[in-house]
Amino acid sequence: MAWLGVRLGVQADDSVELRAGSVDLPGALLSVTTLALGFLALTLAVEHGWRATTTLACAMGR
């Protein structure tokens, strides 16, 4: 189903609009931070429980 949506709904990139060597630094930092907080929340849940303030804060990204 996803394949069909991509084939019908997403158009091919225009090579004129592409920039070689550009890096989405804010997006990369956000992705790494989100993954780190998610793994930290799982680790804290094992140690302190799911209802602990630190676990909930990490799970919510605060």
Coordinates of C-alpha atoms in Angstrom, one line a residue:
M1 CA 0.0 0.0 0.0
A2 CA 2.8 2.4 0.8
W3 CA 4.6 1.4 -2.4
L4 CA 1.4 2.3 -4.4
G5 CA 1.1 5.6 -2.6
V6 CA 4.7 6.5 -3.4
R7 CA 4.4 5.5 -7.0
L8 CA 1.2 7.5 -7.5
G9 CA 1.7 10.4 -5.2
V10 CA 5.4 11.3 -5.0
Q11 CA 6.8 12.9 -8.1
A12 CA 10.4 12.4 -9.2
D13 CA 13.0 14.9 -8.1
D14 CA 14.1 17.5 -10.6
S15 CA 17.9 17.4 -10.9
V16 CA 18.1 21.2 -11.3
E17 CA 16.7 21.7 -7.7
L18 CA 19.1 19.2 -6.1
R19 CA 22.2 20.6 -4.3
A20 CA 25.2 18.4 -4.1
G21 CA 26.8 18.1 -0.7
S22 CA 24.1 19.8 1.3
V23 CA 23.5 18.5 4.8
D24 CA 20.4 19.0 6.9
L25 CA 22.2 19.6 10.1
P26 CA 19.2 20.7 12.2
G27 CA 17.3 17.6 11.0
A28 CA 20.2 15.3 11.8
L29 CA 20.5 16.8 15.3
L30 CA 16.8 16.5 15.9
S31 CA 16.8 12.8 14.8
V32 CA 19.8 11.9 17.0
T33 CA 18.3 13.7 20.0
T34 CA 14.9 12.0 19.5
L35 CA 16.5 8.6 19.4
A36 CA 18.8 9.3 22.4
L37 CA 15.8 10.5 24.5
G38 CA 13.8 7.4 23.4
F39 CA 16.5 5.0 24.4
L40 CA 17.1 6.9 27.7
A41 CA 13.4 6.7 28.5
L42 CA 13.4 2.9 28.0
T43 CA 16.5 2.6 30.2
L44 CA 15.1 4.8 32.9
A45 CA 11.8 2.9 32.8
V46 CA 13.6 -0.3 33.7
E47 CA 15.5 1.4 36.6
H48 CA 12.8 3.8 38.0
G49 CA 9.5 2.6 36.6
W50 CA 7.3 4.0 33.9
R51 CA 5.6 6.5 36.2
A52 CA 8.8 8.1 37.4
T53 CA 9.2 11.8 36.6
T54 CA 12.5 11.4 34.9
T55 CA 11.2 8.6 32.7
L56 CA 8.1 10.6 31.7
A57 CA 10.2 13.7 31.0
C58 CA 12.5 11.8 28.7
A59 CA 9.6 10.1 27.0
M60 CA 8.0 13.5 26.3
G61 CA 11.3 15.1 25.2
R62 CA 11.5 17.6 28.0

